[in-house]
Coordinates of N, CA and C in Angstrom, one line a residue:
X1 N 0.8 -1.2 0.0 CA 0.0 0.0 0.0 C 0.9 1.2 0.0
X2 N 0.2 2.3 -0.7 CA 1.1 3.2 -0.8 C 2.7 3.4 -1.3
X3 N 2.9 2.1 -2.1 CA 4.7 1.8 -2.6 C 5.3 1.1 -1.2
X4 N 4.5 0.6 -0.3 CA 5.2 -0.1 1.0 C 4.8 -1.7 0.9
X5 N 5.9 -2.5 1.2 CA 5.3 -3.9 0.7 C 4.5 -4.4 2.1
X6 N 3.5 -4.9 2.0 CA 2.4 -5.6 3.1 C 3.2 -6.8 3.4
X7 N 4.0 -7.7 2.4 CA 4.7 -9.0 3.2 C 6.0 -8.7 2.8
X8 N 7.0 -9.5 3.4 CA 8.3 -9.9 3.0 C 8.5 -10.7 2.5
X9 N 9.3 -10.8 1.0 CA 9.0 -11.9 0.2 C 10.3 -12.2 0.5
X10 N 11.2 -11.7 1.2 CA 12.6 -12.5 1.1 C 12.6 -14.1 1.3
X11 N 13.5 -15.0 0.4 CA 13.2 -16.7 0.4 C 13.8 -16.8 2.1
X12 N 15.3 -15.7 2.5 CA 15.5 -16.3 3.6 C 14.4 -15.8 4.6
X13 N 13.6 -15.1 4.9 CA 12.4 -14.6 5.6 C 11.2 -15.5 6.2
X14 N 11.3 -16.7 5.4 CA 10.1 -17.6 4.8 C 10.7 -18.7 5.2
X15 N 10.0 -19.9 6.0 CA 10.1 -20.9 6.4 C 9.6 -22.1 4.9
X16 N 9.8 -23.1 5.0 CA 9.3 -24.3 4.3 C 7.8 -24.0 3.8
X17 N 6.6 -23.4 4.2 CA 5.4 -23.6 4.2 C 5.4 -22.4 3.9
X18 N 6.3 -21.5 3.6 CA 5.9 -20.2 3.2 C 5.5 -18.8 4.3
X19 N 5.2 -19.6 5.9 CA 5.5 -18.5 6.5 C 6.5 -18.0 7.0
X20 N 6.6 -16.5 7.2 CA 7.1 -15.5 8.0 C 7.8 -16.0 8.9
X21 N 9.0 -16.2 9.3 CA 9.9 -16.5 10.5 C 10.5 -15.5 10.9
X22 N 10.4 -15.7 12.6 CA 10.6 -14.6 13.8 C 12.1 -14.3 13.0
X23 N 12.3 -12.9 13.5 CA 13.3 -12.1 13.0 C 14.7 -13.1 13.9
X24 N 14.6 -13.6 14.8 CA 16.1 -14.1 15.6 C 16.4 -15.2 14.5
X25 N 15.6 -16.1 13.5 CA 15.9 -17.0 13.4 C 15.5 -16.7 11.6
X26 N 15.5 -15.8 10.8 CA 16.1 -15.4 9.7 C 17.6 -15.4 9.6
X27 N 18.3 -15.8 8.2 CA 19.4 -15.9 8.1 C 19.9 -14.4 7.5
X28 N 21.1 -14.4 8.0 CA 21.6 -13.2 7.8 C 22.0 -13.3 6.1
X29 N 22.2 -12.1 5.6 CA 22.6 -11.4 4.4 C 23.9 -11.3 4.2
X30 N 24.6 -10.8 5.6 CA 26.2 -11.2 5.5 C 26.5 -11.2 7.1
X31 N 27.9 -11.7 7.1 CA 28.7 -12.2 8.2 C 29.6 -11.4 8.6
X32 N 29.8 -10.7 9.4 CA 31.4 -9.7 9.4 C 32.1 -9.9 11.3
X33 N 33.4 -9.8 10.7 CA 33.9 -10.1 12.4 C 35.2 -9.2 12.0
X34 N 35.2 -7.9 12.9 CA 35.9 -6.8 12.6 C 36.3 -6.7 14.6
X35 N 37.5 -5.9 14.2 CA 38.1 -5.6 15.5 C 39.2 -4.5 15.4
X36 N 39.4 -3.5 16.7 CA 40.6 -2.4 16.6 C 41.9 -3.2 16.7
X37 N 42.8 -2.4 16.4 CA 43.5 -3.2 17.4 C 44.5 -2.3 18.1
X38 N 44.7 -3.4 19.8 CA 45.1 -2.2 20.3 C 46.1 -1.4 20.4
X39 N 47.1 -1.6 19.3 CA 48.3 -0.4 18.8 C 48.6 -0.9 17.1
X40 N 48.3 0.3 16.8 CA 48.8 0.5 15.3 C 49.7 -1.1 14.4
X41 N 49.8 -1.8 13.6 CA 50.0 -2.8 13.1 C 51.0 -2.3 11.5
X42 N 51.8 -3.0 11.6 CA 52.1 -2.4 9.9 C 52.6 -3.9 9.4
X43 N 52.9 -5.0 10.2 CA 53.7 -6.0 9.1 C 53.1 -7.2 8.6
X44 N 53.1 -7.4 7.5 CA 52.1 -8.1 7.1 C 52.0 -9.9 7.8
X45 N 52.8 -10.1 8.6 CA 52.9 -11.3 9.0 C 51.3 -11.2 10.2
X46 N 51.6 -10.0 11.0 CA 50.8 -9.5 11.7 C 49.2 -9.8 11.0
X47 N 49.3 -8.8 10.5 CA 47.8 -8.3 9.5 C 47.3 -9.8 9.0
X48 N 48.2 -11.1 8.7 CA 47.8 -12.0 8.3 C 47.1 -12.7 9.3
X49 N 47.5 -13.0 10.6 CA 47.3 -13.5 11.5 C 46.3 -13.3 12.2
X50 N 45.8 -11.8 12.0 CA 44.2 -11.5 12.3 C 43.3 -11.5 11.8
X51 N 43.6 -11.5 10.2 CA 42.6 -11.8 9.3 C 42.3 -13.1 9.3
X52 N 42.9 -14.5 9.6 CA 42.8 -15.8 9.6 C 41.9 -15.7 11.1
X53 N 42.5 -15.1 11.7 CA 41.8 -15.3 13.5 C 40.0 -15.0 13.3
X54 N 39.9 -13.9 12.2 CA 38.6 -13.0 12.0 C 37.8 -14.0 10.9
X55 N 38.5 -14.6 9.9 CA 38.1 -15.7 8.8 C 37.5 -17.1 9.8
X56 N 38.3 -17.9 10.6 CA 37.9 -19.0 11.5 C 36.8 -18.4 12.3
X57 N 36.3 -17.4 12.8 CA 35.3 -16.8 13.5 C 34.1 -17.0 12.8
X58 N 34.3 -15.9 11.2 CA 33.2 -15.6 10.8 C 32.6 -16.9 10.0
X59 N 33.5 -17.6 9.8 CA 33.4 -18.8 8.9 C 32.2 -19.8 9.7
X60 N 33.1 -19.6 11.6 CA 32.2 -20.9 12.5 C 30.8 -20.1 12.7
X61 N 30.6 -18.9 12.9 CA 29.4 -18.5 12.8 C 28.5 -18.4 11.7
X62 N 28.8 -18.3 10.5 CA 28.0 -19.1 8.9 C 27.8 -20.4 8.9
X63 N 28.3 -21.0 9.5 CA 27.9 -22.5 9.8 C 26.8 -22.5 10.8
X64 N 27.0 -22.1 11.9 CA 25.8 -22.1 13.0 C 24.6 -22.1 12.0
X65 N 24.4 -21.1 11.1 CA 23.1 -20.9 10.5 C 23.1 -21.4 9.2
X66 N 24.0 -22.8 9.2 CA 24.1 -23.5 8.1 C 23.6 -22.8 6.5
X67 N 24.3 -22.0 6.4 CA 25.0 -21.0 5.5 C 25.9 -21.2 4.5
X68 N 26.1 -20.9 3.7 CA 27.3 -20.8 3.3 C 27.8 -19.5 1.6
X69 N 28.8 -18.9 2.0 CA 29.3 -17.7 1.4 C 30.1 -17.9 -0.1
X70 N 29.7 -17.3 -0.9 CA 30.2 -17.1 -2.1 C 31.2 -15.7 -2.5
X71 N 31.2 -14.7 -1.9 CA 32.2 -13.5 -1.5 C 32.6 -13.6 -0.6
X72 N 33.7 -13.0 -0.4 CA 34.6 -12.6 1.2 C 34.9 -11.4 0.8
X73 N 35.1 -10.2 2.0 CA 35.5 -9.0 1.6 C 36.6 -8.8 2.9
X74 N 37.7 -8.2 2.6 CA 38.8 -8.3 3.8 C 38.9 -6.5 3.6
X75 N 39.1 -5.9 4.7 CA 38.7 -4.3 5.2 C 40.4 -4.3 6.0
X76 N 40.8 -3.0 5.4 CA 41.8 -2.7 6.5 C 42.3 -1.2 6.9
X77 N 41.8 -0.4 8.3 CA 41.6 0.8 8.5 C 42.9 0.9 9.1
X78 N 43.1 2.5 8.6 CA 44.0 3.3 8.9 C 43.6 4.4 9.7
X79 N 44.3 5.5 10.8 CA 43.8 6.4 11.3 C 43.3 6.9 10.3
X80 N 41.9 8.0 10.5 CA 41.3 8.5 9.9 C 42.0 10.0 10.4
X81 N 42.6 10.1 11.1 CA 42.9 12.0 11.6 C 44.6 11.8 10.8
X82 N 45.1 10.8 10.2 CA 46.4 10.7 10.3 C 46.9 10.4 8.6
X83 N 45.9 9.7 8.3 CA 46.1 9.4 7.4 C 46.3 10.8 6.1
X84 N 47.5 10.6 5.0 CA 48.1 11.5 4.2 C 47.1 11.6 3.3
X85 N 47.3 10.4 2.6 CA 46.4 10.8 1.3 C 45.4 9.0 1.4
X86 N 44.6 9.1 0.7 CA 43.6 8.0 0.2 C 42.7 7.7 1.5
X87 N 41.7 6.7 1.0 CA 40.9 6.7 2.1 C 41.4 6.2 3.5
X88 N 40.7 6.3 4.3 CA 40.8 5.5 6.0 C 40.5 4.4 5.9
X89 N 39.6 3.6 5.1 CA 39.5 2.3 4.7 C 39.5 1.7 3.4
X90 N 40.3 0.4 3.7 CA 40.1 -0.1 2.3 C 39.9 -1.5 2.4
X91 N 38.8 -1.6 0.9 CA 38.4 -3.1 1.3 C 38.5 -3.5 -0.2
X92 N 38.7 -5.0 -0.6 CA 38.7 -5.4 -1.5 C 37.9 -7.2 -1.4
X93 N 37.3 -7.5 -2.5 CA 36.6 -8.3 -2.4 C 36.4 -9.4 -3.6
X94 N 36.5 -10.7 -3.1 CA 36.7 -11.9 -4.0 C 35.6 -12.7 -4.1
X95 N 35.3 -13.2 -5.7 CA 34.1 -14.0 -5.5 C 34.7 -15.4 -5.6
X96 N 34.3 -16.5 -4.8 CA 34.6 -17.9 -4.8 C 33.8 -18.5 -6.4
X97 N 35.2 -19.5 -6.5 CA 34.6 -20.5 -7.9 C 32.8 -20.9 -7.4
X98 N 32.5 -21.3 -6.3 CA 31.2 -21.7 -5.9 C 31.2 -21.6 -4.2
X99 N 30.1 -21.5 -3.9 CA 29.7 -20.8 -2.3 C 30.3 -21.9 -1.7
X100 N 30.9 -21.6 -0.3 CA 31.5 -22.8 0.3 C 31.5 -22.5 1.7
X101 N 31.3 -23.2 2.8 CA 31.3 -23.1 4.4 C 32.6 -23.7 4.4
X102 N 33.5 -24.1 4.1 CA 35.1 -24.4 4.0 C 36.2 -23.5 4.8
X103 N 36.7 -23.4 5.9 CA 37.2 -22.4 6.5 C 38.9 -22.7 5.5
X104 N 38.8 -23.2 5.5 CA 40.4 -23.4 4.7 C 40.5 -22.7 3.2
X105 N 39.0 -23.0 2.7 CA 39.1 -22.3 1.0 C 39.1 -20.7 1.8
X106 N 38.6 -20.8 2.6 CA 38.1 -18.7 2.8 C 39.3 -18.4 3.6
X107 N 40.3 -18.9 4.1 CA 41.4 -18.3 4.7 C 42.5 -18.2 3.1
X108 N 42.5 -19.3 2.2 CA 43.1 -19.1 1.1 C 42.3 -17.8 0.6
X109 N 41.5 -17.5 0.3 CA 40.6 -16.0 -0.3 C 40.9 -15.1 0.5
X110 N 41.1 -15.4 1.9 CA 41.4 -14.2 2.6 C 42.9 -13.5 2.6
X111 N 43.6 -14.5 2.6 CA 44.9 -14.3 2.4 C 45.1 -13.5 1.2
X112 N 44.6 -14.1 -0.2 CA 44.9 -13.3 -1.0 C 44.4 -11.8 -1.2
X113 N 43.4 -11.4 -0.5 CA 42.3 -10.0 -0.8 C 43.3 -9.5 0.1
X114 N 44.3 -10.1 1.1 CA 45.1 -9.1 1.9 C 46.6 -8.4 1.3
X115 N 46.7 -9.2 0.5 CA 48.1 -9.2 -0.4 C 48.0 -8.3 -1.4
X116 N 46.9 -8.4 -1.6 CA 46.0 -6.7 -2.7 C 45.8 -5.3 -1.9
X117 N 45.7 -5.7 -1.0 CA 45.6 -4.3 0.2 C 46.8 -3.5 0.7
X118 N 47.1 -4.6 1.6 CA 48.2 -4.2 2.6 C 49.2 -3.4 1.7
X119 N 49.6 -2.0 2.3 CA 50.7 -1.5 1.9 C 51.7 -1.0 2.4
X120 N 53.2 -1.6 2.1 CA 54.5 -1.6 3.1 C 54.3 -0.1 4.0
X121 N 55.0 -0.3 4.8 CA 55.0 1.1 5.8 C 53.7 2.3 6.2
X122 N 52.7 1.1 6.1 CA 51.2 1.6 5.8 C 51.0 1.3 7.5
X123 N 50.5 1.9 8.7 CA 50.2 1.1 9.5 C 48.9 1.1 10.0
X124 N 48.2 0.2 10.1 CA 46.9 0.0 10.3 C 46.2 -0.3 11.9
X125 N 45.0 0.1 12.2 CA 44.3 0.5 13.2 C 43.3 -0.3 13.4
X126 N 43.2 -0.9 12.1 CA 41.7 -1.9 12.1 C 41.6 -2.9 11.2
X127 N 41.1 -4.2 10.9 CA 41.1 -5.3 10.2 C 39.8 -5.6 10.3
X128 N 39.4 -6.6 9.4 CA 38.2 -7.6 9.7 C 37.8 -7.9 8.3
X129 N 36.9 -8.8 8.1 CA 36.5 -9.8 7.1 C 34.8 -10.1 6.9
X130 N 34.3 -10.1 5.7 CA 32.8 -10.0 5.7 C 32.4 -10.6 4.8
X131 N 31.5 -11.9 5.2 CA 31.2 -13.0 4.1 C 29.7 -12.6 3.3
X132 N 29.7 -12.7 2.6 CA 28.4 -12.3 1.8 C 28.1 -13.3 0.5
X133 N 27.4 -12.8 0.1 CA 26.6 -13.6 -1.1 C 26.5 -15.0 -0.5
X134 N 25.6 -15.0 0.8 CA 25.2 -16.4 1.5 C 24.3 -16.7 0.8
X135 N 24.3 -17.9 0.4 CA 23.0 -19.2 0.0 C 22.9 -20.3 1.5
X136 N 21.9 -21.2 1.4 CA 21.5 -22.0 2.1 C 22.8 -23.2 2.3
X137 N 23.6 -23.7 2.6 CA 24.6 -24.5 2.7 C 24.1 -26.0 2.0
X138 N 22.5 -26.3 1.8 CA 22.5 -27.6 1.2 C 22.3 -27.4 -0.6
X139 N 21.8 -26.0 -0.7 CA 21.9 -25.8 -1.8 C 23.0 -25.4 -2.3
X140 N 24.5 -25.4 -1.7 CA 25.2 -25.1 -3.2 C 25.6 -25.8 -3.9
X141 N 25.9 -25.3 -5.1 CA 25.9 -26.0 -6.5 C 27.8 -26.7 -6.5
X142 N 28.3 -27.7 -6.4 CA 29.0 -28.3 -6.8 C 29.9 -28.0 -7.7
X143 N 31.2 -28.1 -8.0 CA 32.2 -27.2 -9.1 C 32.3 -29.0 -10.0
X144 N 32.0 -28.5 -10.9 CA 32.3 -30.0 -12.2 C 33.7 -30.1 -11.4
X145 N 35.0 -29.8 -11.2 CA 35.6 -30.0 -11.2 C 36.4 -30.7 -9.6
X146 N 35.3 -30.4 -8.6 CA 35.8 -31.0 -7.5 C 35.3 -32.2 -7.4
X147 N 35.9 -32.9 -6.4 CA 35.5 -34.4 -6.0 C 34.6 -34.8 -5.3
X148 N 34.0 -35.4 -5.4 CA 32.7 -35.9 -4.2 C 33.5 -36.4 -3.2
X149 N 34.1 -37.1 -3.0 CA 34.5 -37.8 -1.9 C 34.9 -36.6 -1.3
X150 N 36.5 -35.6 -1.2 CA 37.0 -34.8 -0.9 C 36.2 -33.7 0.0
X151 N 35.3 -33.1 -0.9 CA 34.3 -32.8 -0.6 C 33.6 -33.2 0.9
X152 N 33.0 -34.4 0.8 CA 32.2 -34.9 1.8 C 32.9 -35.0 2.9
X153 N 34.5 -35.6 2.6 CA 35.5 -35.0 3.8 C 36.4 -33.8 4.7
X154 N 36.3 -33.2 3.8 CA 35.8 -31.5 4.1 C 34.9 -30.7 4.7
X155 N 33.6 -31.5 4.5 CA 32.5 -30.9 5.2 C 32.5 -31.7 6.6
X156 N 33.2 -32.8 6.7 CA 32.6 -33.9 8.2 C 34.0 -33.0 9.0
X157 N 35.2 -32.3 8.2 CA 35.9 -31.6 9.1 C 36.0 -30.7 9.8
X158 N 35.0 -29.7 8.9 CA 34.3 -28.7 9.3 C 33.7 -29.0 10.9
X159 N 32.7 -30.1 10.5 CA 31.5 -30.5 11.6 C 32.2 -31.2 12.6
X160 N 33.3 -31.6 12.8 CA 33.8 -31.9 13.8 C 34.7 -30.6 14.4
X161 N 35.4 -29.7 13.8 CA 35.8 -28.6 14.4 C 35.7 -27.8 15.5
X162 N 33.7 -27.8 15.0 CA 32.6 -26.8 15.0 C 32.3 -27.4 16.3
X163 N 32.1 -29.0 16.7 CA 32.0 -29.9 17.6 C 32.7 -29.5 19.1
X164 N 33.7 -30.0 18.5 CA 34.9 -29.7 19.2 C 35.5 -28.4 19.9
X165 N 35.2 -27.2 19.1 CA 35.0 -26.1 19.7 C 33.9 -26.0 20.6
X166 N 32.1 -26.4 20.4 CA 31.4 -25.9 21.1 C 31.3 -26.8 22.1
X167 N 32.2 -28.4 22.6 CA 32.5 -28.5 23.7 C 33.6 -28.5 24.4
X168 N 34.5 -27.8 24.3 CA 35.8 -27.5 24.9 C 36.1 -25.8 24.8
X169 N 35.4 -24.9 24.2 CA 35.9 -23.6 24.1 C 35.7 -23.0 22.6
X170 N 35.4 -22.2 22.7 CA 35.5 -21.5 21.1 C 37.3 -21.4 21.4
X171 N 38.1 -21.6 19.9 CA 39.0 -21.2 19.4 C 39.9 -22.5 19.8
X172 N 39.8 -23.7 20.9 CA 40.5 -24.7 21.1 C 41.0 -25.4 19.7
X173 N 40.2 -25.5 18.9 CA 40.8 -26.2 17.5 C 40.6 -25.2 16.3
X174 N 41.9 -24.6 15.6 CA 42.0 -24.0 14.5 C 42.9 -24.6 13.7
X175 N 43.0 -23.1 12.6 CA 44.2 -23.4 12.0 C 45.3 -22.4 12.4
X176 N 46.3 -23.3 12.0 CA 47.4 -22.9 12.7 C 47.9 -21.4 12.0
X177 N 47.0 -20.8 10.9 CA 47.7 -19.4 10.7 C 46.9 -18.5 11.3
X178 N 45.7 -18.5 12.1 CA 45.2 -17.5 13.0 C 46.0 -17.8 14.2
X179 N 47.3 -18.2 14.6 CA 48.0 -18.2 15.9 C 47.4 -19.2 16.8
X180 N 49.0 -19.5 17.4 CA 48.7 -20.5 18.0 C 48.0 -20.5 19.7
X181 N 47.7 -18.9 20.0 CA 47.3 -18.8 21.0 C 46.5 -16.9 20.3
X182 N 45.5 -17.0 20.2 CA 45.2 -15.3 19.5 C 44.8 -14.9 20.6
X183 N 44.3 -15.0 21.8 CA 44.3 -14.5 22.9 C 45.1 -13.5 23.4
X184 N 46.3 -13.8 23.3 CA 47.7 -12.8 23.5 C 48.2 -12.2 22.6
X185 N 47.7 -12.5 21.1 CA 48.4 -11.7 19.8 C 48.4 -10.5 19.9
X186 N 49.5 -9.7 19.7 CA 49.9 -8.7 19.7 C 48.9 -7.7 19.0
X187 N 48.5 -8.2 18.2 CA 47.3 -7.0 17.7 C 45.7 -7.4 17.9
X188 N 45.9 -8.4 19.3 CA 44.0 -8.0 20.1 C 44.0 -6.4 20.5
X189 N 42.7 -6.0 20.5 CA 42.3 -4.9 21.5 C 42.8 -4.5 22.8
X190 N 43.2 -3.3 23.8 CA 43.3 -3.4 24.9 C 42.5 -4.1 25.9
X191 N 42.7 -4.9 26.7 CA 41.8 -5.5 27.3 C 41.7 -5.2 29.0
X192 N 42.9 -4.2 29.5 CA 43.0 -4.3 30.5 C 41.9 -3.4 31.2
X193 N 41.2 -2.7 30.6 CA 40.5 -1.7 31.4 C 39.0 -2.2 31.0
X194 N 38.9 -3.7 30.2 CA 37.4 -4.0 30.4 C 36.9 -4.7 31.6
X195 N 35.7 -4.9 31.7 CA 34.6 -5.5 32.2 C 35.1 -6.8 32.5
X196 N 35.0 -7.5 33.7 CA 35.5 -8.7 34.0 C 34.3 -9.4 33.9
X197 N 34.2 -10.6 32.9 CA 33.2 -11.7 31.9 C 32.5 -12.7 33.5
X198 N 32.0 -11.6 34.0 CA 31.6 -12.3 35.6 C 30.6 -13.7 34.4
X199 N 29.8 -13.6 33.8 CA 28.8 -14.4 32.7 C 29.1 -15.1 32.3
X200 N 30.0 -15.4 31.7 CA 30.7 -16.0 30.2 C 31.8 -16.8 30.4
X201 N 32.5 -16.7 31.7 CA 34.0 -17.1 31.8 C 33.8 -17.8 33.2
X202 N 34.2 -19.2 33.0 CA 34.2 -20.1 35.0 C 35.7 -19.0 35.4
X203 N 36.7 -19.0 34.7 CA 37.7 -18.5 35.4 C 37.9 -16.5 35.8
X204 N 36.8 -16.1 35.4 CA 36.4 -15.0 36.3 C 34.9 -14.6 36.8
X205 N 34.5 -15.5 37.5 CA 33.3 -15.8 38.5 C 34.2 -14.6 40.1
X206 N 33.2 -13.9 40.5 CA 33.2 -13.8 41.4 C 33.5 -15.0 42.4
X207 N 34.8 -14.4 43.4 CA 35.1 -15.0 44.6 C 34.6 -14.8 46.0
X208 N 33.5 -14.9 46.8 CA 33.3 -14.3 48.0 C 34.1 -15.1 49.2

């Protein structure tokens, strides 16, 4: 009415039967896991290590909503009061041969959209990664050229990962180029002046 649409025709909006699903349990449009960091970054070994740390994140949360991404877009900010010439951010963006929940093919994508960015003696403020062009994970279309078997062993690796993390800890099992401990990497956030995870964390529970 009036040029305002009365339903939502989006497919992800719409359950099997065609109704309306509550807004917590629509699938997202895109995925992003961005972060400061807490001092200035310039070397790309660095920059590599967060974008893998940010890729394994956003990758296990596109799975939760059994998802899966055909773009990745890798983002990397500079001061904005400091910066000389060109923008404060720059992002560049890769489309996959075919949509994949693969954290291994999307750390290979990521890597490379970083190697297009990063520039020597450039130092950077901010990083992060953003998956898009999601389809449904059982619908994607298959590459003539990959293997079924490979494939199906790829996907059970995933699902054990994803396992394994959600009972022992998020971040217990990765890959070994988001660091072998990102908790302490040099280019987390300051953490010293937050909020102690009374919620979230057995090992800082209130002591009385």
């Amino acid at each position: 009415m009036h040029g305002r649409p009365c339903l939502d025709f989006d497919p992800q909006a719409l359950d099997e039967d065609g109704h309306l699903l509550p807004a917590d349990r629509r699938s997202r449009r895109s995925i992003v896991c961005t972060r400061s960091f807490g001092q200035p970054q310039h070397e790309l070994e660095v920059l590599q290590e967060a974008i893998a740390a940010f890729t394994c994140r956003a990758a296990e949360k596109m799975r939760q909503q059994h998802l899966a991404a055909h773009l990745i877009t890798v983002i990397l900010g500079t001061n904005r009061f400091k910066a000389r010439s060109g923008p404060a951010t720059a992002s560049t963006t890769l489309t996959l041969p075919v949509a994949t929940t693969d954290t291994g093919e999307l750390l290979t994508a990521a890597r490379n959209a970083l190697q297009r960015l990063w520039r020597p003696g450039t130092s950077y403020t901010r990083t992060g990664v953003l998956l898009c062009g999601l389809e449904a994970a059982d619908n994607i279309q298959a590459s003539l050229f990959a293997q079924a078997p490979e494939q199906r062993n790829r996907t059970q690796l995933m699902t054990t990962i994803d396992a394994l993390n959600r009972r022992f800890g998020r971040g217990r099992v990765s890959y070994a180029a988001a660091g072998v401990n990102s908790a302490t990497a040099v280019w987390k956030g300051r953490s010293a002046m937050r909020s102690g995870l009374y919620t979230t964390s057995w090992e800082e529970l209130w002591q009385i």
